[in-house]
XYZ file of C-alpha atoms in Angstrom:
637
model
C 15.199 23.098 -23.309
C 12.528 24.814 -20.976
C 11.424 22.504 -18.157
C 9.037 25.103 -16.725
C 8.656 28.637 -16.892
C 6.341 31.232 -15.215
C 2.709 31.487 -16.675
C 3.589 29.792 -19.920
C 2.911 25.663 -20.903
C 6.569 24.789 -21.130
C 6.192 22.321 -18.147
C 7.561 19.036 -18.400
C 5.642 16.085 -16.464
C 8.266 15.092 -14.296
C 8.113 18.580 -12.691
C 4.693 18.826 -12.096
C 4.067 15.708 -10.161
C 6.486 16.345 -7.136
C 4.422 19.622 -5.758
C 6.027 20.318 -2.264
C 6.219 16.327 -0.738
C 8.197 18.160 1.837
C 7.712 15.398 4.843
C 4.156 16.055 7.418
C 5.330 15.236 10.772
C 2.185 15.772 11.700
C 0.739 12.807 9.715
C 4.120 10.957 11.606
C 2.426 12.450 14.742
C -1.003 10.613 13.927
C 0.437 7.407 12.949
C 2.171 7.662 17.067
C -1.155 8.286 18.357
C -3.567 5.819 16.473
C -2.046 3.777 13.549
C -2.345 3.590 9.902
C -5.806 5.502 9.822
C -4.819 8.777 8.979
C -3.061 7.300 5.960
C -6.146 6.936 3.796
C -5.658 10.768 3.675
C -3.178 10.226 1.122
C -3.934 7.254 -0.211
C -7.524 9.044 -1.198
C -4.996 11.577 -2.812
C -4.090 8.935 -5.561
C -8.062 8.404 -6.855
C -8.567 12.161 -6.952
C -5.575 13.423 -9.138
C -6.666 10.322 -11.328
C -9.820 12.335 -11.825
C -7.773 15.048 -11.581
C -5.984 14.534 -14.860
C -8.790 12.915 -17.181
C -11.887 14.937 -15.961
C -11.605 18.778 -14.952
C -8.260 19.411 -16.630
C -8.948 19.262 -19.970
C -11.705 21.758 -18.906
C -9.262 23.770 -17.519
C -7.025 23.863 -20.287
C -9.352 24.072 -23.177
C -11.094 27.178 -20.794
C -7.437 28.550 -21.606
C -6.938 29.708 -18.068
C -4.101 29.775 -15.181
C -6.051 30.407 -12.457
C -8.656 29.059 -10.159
C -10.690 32.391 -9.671
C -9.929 33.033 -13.706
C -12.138 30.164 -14.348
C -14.673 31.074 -11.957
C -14.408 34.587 -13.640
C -14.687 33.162 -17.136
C -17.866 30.986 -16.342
C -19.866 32.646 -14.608
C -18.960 36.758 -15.310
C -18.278 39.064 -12.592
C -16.500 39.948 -9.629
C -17.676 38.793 -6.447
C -17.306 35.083 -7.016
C -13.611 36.072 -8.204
C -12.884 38.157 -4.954
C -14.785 35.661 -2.420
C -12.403 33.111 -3.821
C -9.358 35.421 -3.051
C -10.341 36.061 0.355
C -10.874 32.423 1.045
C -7.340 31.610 -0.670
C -5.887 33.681 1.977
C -7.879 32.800 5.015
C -6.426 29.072 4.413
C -3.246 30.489 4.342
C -3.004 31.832 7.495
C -5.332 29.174 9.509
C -3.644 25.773 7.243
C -0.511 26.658 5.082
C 1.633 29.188 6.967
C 0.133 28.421 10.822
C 1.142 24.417 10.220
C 4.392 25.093 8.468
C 5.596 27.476 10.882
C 4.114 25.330 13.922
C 5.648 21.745 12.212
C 9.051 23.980 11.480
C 9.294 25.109 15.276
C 8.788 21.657 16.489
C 11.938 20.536 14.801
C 13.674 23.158 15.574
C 12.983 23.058 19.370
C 14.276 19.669 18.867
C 17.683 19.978 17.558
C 18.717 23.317 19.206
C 16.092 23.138 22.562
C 15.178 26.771 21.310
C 11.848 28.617 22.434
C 8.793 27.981 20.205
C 8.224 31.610 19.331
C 11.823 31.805 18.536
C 11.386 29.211 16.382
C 8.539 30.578 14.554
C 9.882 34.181 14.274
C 13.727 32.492 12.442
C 11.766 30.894 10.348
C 9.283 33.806 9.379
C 12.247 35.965 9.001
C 14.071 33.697 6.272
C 10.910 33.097 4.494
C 9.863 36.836 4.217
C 13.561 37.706 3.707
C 13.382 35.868 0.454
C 10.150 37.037 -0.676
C 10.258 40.655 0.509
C 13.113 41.365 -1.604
C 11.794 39.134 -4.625
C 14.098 36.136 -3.930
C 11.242 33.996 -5.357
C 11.934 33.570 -8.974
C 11.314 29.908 -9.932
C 11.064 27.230 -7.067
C 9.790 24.401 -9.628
C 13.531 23.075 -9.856
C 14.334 23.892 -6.233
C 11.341 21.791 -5.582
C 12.535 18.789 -7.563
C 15.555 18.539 -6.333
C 14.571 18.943 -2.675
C 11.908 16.122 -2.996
C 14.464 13.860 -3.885
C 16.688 14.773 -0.974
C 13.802 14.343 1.332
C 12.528 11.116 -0.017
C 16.170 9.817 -0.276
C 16.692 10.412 3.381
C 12.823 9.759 4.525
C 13.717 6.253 3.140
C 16.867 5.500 5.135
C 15.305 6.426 8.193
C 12.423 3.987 7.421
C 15.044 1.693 7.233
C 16.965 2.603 10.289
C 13.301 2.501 12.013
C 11.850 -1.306 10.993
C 15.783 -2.337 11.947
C 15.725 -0.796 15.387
C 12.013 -2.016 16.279
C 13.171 -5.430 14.553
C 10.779 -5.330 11.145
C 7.234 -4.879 9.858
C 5.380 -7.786 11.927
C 7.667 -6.530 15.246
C 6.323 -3.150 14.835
C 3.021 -4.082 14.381
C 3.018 -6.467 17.672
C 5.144 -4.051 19.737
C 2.784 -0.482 18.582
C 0.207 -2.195 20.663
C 2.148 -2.802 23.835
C 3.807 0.467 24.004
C 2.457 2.010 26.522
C 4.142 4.767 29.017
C 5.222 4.629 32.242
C 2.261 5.827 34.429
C 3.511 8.604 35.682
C 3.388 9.763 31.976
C -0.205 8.858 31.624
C -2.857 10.686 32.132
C -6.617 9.233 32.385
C -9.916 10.531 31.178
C -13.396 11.095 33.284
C -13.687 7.340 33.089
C -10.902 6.730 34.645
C -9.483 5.371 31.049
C -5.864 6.038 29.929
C -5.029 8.549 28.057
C -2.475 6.981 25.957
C -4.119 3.704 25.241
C -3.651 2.315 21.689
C -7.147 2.188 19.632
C -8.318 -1.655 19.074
C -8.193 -1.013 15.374
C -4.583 0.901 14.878
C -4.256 -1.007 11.472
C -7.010 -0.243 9.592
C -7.957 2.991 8.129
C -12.077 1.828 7.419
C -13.730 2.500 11.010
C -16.813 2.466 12.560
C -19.394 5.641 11.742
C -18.470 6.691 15.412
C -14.956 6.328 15.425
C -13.166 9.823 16.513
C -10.291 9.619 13.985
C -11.355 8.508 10.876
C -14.920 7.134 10.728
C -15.951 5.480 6.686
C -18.717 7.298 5.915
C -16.323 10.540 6.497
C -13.345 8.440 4.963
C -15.292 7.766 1.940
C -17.447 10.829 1.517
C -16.328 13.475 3.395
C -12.075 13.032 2.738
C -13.116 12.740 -0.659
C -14.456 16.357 -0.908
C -11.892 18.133 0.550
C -9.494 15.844 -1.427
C -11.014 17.470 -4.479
C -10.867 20.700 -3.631
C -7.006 20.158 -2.716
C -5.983 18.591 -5.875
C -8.510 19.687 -8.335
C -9.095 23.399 -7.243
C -6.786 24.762 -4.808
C -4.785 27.182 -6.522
C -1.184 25.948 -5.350
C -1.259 22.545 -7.180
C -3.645 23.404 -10.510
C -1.490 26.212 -11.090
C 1.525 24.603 -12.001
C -0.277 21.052 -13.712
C -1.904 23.864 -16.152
C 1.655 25.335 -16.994
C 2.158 21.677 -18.600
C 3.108 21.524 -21.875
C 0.119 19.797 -23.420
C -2.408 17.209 -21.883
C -0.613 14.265 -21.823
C 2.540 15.726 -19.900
C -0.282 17.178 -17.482
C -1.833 13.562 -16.716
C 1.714 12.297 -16.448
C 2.026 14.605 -13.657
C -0.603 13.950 -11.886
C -0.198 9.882 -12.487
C 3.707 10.839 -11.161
C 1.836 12.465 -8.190
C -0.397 9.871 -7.395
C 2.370 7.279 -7.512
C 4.568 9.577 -4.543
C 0.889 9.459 -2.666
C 1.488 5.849 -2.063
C 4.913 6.746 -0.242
C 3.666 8.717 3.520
C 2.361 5.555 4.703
C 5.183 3.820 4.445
C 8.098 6.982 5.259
C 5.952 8.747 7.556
C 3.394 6.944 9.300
C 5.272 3.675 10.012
C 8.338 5.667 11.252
C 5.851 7.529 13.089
C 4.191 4.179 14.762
C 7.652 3.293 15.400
C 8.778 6.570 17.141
C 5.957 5.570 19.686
C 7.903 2.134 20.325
C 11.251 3.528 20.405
C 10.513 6.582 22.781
C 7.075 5.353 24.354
C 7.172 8.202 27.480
C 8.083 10.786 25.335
C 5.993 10.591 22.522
C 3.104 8.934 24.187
C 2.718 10.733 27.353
C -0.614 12.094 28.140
C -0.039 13.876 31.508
C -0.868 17.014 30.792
C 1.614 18.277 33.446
C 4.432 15.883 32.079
C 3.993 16.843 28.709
C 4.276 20.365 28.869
C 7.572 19.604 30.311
C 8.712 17.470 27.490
C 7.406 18.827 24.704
C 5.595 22.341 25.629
C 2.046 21.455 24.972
C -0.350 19.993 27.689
C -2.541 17.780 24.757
C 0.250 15.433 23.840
C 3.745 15.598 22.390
C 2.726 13.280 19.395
C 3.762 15.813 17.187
C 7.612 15.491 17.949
C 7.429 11.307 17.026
C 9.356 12.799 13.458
C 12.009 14.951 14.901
C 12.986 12.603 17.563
C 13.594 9.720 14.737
C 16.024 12.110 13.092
C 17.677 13.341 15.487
C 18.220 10.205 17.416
C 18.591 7.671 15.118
C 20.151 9.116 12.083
C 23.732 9.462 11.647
C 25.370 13.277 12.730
C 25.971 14.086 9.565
C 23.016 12.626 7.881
C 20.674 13.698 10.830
C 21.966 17.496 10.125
C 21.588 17.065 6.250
C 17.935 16.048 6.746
C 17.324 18.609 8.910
C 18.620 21.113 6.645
C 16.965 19.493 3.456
C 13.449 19.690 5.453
C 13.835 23.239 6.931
C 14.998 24.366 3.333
C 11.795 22.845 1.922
C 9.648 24.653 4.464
C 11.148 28.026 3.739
C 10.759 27.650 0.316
C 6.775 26.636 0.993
C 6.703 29.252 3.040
C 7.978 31.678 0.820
C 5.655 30.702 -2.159
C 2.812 30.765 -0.058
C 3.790 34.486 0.850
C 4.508 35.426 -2.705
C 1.521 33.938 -3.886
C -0.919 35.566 -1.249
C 0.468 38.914 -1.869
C 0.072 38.313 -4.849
C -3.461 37.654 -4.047
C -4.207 40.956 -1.814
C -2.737 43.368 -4.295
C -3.821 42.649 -7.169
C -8.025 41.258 -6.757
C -8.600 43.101 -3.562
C -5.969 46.047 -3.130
C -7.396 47.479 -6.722
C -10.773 47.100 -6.139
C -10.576 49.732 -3.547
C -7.953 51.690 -5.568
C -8.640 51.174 -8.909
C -6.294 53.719 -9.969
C -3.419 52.486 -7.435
C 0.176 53.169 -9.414
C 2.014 49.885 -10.264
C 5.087 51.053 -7.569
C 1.905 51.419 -4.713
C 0.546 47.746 -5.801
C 4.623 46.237 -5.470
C 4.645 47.860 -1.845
C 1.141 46.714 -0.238
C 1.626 43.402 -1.274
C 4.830 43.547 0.417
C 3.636 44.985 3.207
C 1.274 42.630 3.382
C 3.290 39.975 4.311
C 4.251 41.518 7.019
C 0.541 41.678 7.989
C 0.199 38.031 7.114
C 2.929 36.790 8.987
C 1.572 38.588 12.214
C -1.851 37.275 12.224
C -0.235 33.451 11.701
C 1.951 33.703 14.828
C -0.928 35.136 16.869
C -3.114 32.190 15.350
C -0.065 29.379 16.164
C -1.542 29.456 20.164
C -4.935 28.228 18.736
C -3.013 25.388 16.438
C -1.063 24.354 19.313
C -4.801 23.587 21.558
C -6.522 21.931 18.777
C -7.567 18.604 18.107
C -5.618 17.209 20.976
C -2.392 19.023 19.618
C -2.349 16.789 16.641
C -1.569 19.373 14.047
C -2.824 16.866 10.939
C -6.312 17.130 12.033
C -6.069 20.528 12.920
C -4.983 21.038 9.040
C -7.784 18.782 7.795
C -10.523 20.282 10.141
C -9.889 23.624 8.624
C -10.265 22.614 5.228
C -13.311 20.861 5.986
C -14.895 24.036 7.243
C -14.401 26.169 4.716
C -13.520 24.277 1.139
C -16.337 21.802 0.555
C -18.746 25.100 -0.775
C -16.296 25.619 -3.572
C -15.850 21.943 -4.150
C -19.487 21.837 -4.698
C -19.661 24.507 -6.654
C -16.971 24.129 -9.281
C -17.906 20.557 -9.816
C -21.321 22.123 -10.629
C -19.917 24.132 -12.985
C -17.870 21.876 -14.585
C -20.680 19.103 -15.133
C -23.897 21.481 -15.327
C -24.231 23.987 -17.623
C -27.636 24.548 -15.714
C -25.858 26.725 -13.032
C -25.714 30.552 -12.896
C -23.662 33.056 -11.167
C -26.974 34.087 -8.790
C -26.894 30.508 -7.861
C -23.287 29.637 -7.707
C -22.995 33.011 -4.769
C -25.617 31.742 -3.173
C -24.484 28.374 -3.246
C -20.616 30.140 -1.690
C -22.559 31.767 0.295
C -24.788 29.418 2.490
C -21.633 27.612 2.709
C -19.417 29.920 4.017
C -21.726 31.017 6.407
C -22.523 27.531 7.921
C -18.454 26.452 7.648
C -17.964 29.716 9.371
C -20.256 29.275 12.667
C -18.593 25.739 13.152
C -15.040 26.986 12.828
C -15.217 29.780 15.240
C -17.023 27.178 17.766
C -14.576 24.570 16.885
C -12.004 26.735 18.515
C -14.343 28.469 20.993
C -15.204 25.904 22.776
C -11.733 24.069 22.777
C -11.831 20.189 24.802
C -9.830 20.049 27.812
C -6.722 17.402 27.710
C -7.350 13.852 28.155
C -5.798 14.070 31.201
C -7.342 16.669 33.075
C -10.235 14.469 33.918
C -12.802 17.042 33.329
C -15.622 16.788 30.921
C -16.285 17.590 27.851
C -18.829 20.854 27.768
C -18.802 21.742 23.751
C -22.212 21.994 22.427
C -23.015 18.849 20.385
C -22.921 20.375 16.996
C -19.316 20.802 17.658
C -18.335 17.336 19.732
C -20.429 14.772 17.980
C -20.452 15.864 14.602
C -16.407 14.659 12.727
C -15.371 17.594 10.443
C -15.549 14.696 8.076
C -19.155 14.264 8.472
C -19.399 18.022 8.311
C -17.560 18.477 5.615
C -20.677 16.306 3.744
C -23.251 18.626 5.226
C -21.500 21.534 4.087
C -21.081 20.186 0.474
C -24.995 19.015 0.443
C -26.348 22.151 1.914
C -24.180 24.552 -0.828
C -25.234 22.502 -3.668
C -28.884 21.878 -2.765
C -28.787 26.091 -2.524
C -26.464 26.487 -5.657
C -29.149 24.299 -7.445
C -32.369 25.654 -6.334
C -31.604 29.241 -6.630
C -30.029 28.386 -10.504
C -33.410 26.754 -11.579
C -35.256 29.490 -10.213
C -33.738 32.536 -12.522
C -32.633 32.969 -16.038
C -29.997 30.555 -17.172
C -26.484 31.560 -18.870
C -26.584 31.655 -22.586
C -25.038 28.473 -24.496
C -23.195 31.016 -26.634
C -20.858 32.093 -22.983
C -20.511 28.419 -22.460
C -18.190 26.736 -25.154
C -14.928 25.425 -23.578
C -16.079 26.256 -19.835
C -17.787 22.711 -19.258
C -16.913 19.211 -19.713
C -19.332 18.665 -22.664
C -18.486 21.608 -24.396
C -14.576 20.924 -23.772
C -13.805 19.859 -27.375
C -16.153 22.256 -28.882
C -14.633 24.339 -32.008
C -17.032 27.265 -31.695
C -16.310 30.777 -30.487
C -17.578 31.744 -27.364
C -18.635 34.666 -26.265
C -17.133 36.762 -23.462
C -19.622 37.001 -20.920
C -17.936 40.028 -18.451
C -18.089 42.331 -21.680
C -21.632 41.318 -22.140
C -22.142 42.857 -18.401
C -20.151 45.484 -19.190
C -22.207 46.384 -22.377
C -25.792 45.898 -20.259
C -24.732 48.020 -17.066
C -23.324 51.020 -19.802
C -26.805 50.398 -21.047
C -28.307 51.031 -18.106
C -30.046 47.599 -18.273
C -27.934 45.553 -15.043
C -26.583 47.054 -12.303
C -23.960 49.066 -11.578
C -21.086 50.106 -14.329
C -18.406 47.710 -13.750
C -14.914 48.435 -15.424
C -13.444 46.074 -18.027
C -10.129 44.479 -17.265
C -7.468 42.164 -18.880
C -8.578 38.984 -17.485
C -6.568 36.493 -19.751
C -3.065 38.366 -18.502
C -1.350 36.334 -15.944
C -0.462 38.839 -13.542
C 1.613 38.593 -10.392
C 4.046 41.040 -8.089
C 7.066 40.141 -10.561
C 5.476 41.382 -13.420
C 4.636 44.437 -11.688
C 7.951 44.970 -10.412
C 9.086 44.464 -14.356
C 6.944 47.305 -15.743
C 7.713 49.560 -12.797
C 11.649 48.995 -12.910
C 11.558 48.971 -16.626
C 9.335 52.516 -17.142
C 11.471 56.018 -18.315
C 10.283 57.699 -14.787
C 11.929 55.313 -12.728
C 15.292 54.109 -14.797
C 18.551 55.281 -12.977
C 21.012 57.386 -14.959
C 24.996 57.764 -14.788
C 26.361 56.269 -11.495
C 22.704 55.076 -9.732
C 21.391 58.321 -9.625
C 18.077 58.756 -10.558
C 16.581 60.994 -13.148
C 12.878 61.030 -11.260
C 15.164 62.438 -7.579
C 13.245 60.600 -5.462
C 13.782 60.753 -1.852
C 16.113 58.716 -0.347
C 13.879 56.991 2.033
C 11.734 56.193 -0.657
C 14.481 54.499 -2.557
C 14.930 52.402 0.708
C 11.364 51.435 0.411
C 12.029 50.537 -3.062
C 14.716 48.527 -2.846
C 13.918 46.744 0.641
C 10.363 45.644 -2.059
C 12.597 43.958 -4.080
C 12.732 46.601 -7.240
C 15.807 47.125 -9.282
C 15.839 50.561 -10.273
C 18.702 49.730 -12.798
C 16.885 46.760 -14.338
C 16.850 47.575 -18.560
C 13.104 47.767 -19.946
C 12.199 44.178 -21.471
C 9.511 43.407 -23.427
C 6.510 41.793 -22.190
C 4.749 38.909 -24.717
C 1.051 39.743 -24.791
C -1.369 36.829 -23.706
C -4.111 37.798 -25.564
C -5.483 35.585 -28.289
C -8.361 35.994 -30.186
C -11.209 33.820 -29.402
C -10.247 32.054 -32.836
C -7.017 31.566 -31.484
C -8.063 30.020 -28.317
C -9.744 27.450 -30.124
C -6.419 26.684 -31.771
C -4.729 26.428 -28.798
C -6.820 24.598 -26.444
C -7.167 21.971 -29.557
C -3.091 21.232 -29.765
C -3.353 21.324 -25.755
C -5.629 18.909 -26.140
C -3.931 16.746 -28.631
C -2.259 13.189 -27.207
C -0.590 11.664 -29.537
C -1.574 7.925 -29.645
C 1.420 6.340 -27.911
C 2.077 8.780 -24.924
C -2.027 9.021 -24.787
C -1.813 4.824 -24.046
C 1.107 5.196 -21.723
C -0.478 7.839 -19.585
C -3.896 5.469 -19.793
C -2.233 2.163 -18.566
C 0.059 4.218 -16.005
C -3.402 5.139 -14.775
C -5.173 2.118 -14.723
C -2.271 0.386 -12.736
C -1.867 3.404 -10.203
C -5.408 2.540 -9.463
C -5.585 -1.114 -9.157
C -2.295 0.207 -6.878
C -5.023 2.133 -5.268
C -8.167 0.343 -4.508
C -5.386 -2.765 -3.029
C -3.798 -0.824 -0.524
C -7.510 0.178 0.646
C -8.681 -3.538 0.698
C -5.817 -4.574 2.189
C -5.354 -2.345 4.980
C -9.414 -1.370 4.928
């Protein structure tokens, strides 16, 4: 049996729903500094993959597509939209996915061995790149699996060990409000105010409009925008729901997901409230002279609450297997990030400049590229360690809400409105970006003294009053409102280009019309534009594929005894091999993905087909996981 494999739908539910639940010691971190509130990030999690799962993916999947940017592609025609969304792909991974990983990694790592930071950061980047420089990343779905239930396995005896030691649930609610440091750990604020003091409302995650952490009408709004754009449209997750095998097994993932949503609060951000009461001077110091001492960073050494637990409170032996479990999980993040950004570079931005780039040249920049990546996130980790008071999950959150909410907007647009064009849609991403842009490079411009220095805060108020939450809904308004005004003002897309791109044309059984070769056929015409060349968009493509054709063409196969028949340089065969290519590798034949638009039809219908009792099971699995839901809100709002 196949439980999941590459670009194809063999993907069975149960391996979809546990995408990388690797444990956040940052969101452990935020629960040490202010209570539950930064649990309603998750908890928002289990609404959105419910719409998730009965709303945009049976677009997706009747669309036929296994890609974000193929969508995009597919809907509107073109290139831009295609590369902007590449560019923006990797720009999160540097300032979100690699930066935090590698900054999170270090922390534990500093922890258990009392190494340097950047010596930290550089072990792990080395192991990670290892792996995917030389193509060690060949299916991670099973790794995955089994390493969630490792990590969730352990994460739940330390919860244990944690309400035991602080002496249960109502104890560690009483005691997180009396644990306050020593004073010579505390620093105080311009007011004369400690540093360190625990927020009035620690238990609740609804707050008032002004409330630094998580104020509601950013909880409700603005955490549900970026939420989307995590679960419905970033690439990492929607790439492997689509490789389900039909519909139903994809909403069983995404119900399975939701369902592991409702864990953090209760493995990571309790433990993390309880770190604070177990090791108040450490983790709740705000000196910033004291804290650089015990934990390196002069805005608070929340970030460690996590490590500390395991180290200290854990068995040896299970301590050391946790450790490895979670530092195996973060390589293997790591490593799919790389693969999948180099992935990225070569292939939609590499080619546009070389069009005519050999398949060998494509394998090596996107290895080399890594490289490059890697570089840029440890000069960026400085920036992660100053902001947002050190707390790295609202450094991760603040990024995302500067940059995703103009693609949120515009593929629910797309989805829903058949109104929108591709003039309006770039203008839409563009009035976005722009906007997201100027407020990220002042967010960490102007970056806030520590608490405890005592001076003031000089950021301009666009940047100090304004939550990235709050922002976030600004951003998504103002890219909309732009998407929609420029769309009604020229010529509208066809119907005919439309079937099976749009929720109300998801079921349709007509044959729709490719709009790229349509462009294609104008600009030969001389009637649009420039010529633009037509490529195979429905082929999945990715570095491994690449390295298949390239191993497995006549130039390049190795005769008698490794030598090979082409004599190429040695040094070049290095270059080769050190990329991951096996010269020796026998040709194999690649299954073509393109289906006639008939075909399509066909398949999107039997993607699309639930049969009656799983279709009911999935259906009352999500109506509970959302009573589930909206409780835990109530009762913790």
């Amino acid at each position: 049996m196949v439980l999941c494999e590459g670009q194809t739908r063999q993907c069975q539910w149960v391996f979809l729903g546990q995408q990388k639940h690797a444990l956040d010691s940052g969101l452990a971190g935020a629960g040490a500094s202010s209570g539950i509130g930064m649990a309603v990030f998750e908890l928002n999690a289990i609404f959105v993959l419910l719409i998730m799962g009965w709303i945009f993916l049976p677009v997706f999947m009747a669309a036929g597509v296994f890609t974000m940017p193929e969508y995009m592609q597919r809907r509107f025609g073109g290139q831009r939209i295609r590369i902007y969304l590449s560019v923006l792909y990797l720009f999160l991974c540097i300032f979100t996915k690699i930066s935090a990983d590698l900054y999170a990694g270090a922390v534990f790592i500093k922890q258990a061995f009392d190494w340097d930071l950047y010596i930290s950061v550089v072990t792990l980047l080395l192991i990670s790149a290892m792996f995917t420089i030389t193509g060690g990343l060949k299916a991670v779905i099973m790794t995955d699996f089994v390493q969630t239930l490792l990590i969730v396995g352990g994460a739940t005896g330390l919860m244990i060990l944690s309400f035991q030691k602080v002496g249960g649930y109502s104890q560690l609610i009483h005691k997180y409000l009396q644990a306050h440091p020593n004073k010579s750990f505390v620093g105080y604020d311009i007011n004369n105010e400690s540093c360190s003091k625990v927020p009035d409302d620690y238990m609740h995650i609804l707050r008032e409009p002004t409330d630094p952490v998580v104020p509601w009408p950013g909880t409700i709004f603005g955490l549900t925008i970026i939420s989307v754009w995590h679960w419905c449209f970033d690439q990492v997750f929607v790439q492997r729901v689509l490789s389900a095998k039909n519909v139903s097994h994809a909403k069983a993932g995404c119900v399975m997901a939701g369902y592991l949503k409702i864990l953090p609060m209760f493995l990571i951000v309790f433990p993390g409230m309880a770190a604070r009461i177990l090791f108040t001077d450490e983790v709740a110091c705000s000196s910033p002279e004291v804290c650089e001492v015990i934990c390196g960073s002069r805005n608070g050494c929340t970030n460690i609450a996590y490590s500390l637990l395991v180290i200290r409170l854990m068995p040896t032996g299970a301590s050391g297997l946790m450790l490895a479990v979670m530092m195996a999980a973060l390589v293997t993040s790591l490593t799919s990030v790389f693969n999948s950004s180099s992935t990225l570079f070569a292939i939609d931005i590499w080619n546009r400049f070389r069009p005519r780039a050999t398949e060998i040249e494509v394998l090596v920049v996107g290895r080399v590229f890594i490289i490059v990546h890697m570089a840029i996130s440890i000069a960026w980790i400085p920036i992660v360690e100053q902001a947002h008071g050190s707390q790295l999950f609202h450094y991760t959150q603040s990024v995302s809400s500067y940059l995703s909410p103009p693609v949120c907007a515009i593929f629910i647009l797309a989805l829903l409105w058949e109104r929108i064009n591709e003039i309006g849609a770039f203008s839409g991403l563009m009035a976005g970006f722009i906007l997201g842009m100027a407020r990220f490079i002042m967010d960490f411009f102007f970056i806030p003294p520590p608490c405890g220095d005592g001076k003031p805060d000089l950021r301009p108020f666009f940047v100090s009053k304004i939550h990235y939450l709050h922002f976030a809904i600004i951003l998504f308004v103002v890219s909309a409102v732009t998407a929609t005004t420029v769309s009604l003002l020229t010529k509208p897309i066809d119907k005919k280009y439309l079937y099976g791109l749009t929720f109300g044309t998801r079921r349709s059984t007509q044959v729709r019309a490719d709009i790229n070769l349509s462009i294609i056929s104008l600009s030969q015409s001389g009637l649009q534009g420039p010529h633009i060349t037509e490529e195979k968009q429905d082929t999945p493509i990715s570095l491994e594929t690449t390295e298949m054709k390239f191993s497995s063409h006549k130039e390049f196969q190795s005769g008698p005894g490794g030598t090979s028949k082409s004599g190429l340089p040695w040094w070049k065969r290095v270059v080769i091999f050190m990329c991951g290519v096996n010269l020796n590798r026998e040709p194999t034949e690649t299954k073509s993905w393109h289906l006639s638009p008939q075909e399509q039809i066909v398949e999107a219908e039997k993607f699309l087909l639930e049969r009656c009792l799983w279709q009911k099971v999935c259906n009352v699995n999500g109506i509970v996981l959302f009573c589930v839901g909206v409780f835990l809100y109530t009762f913790f709002a």
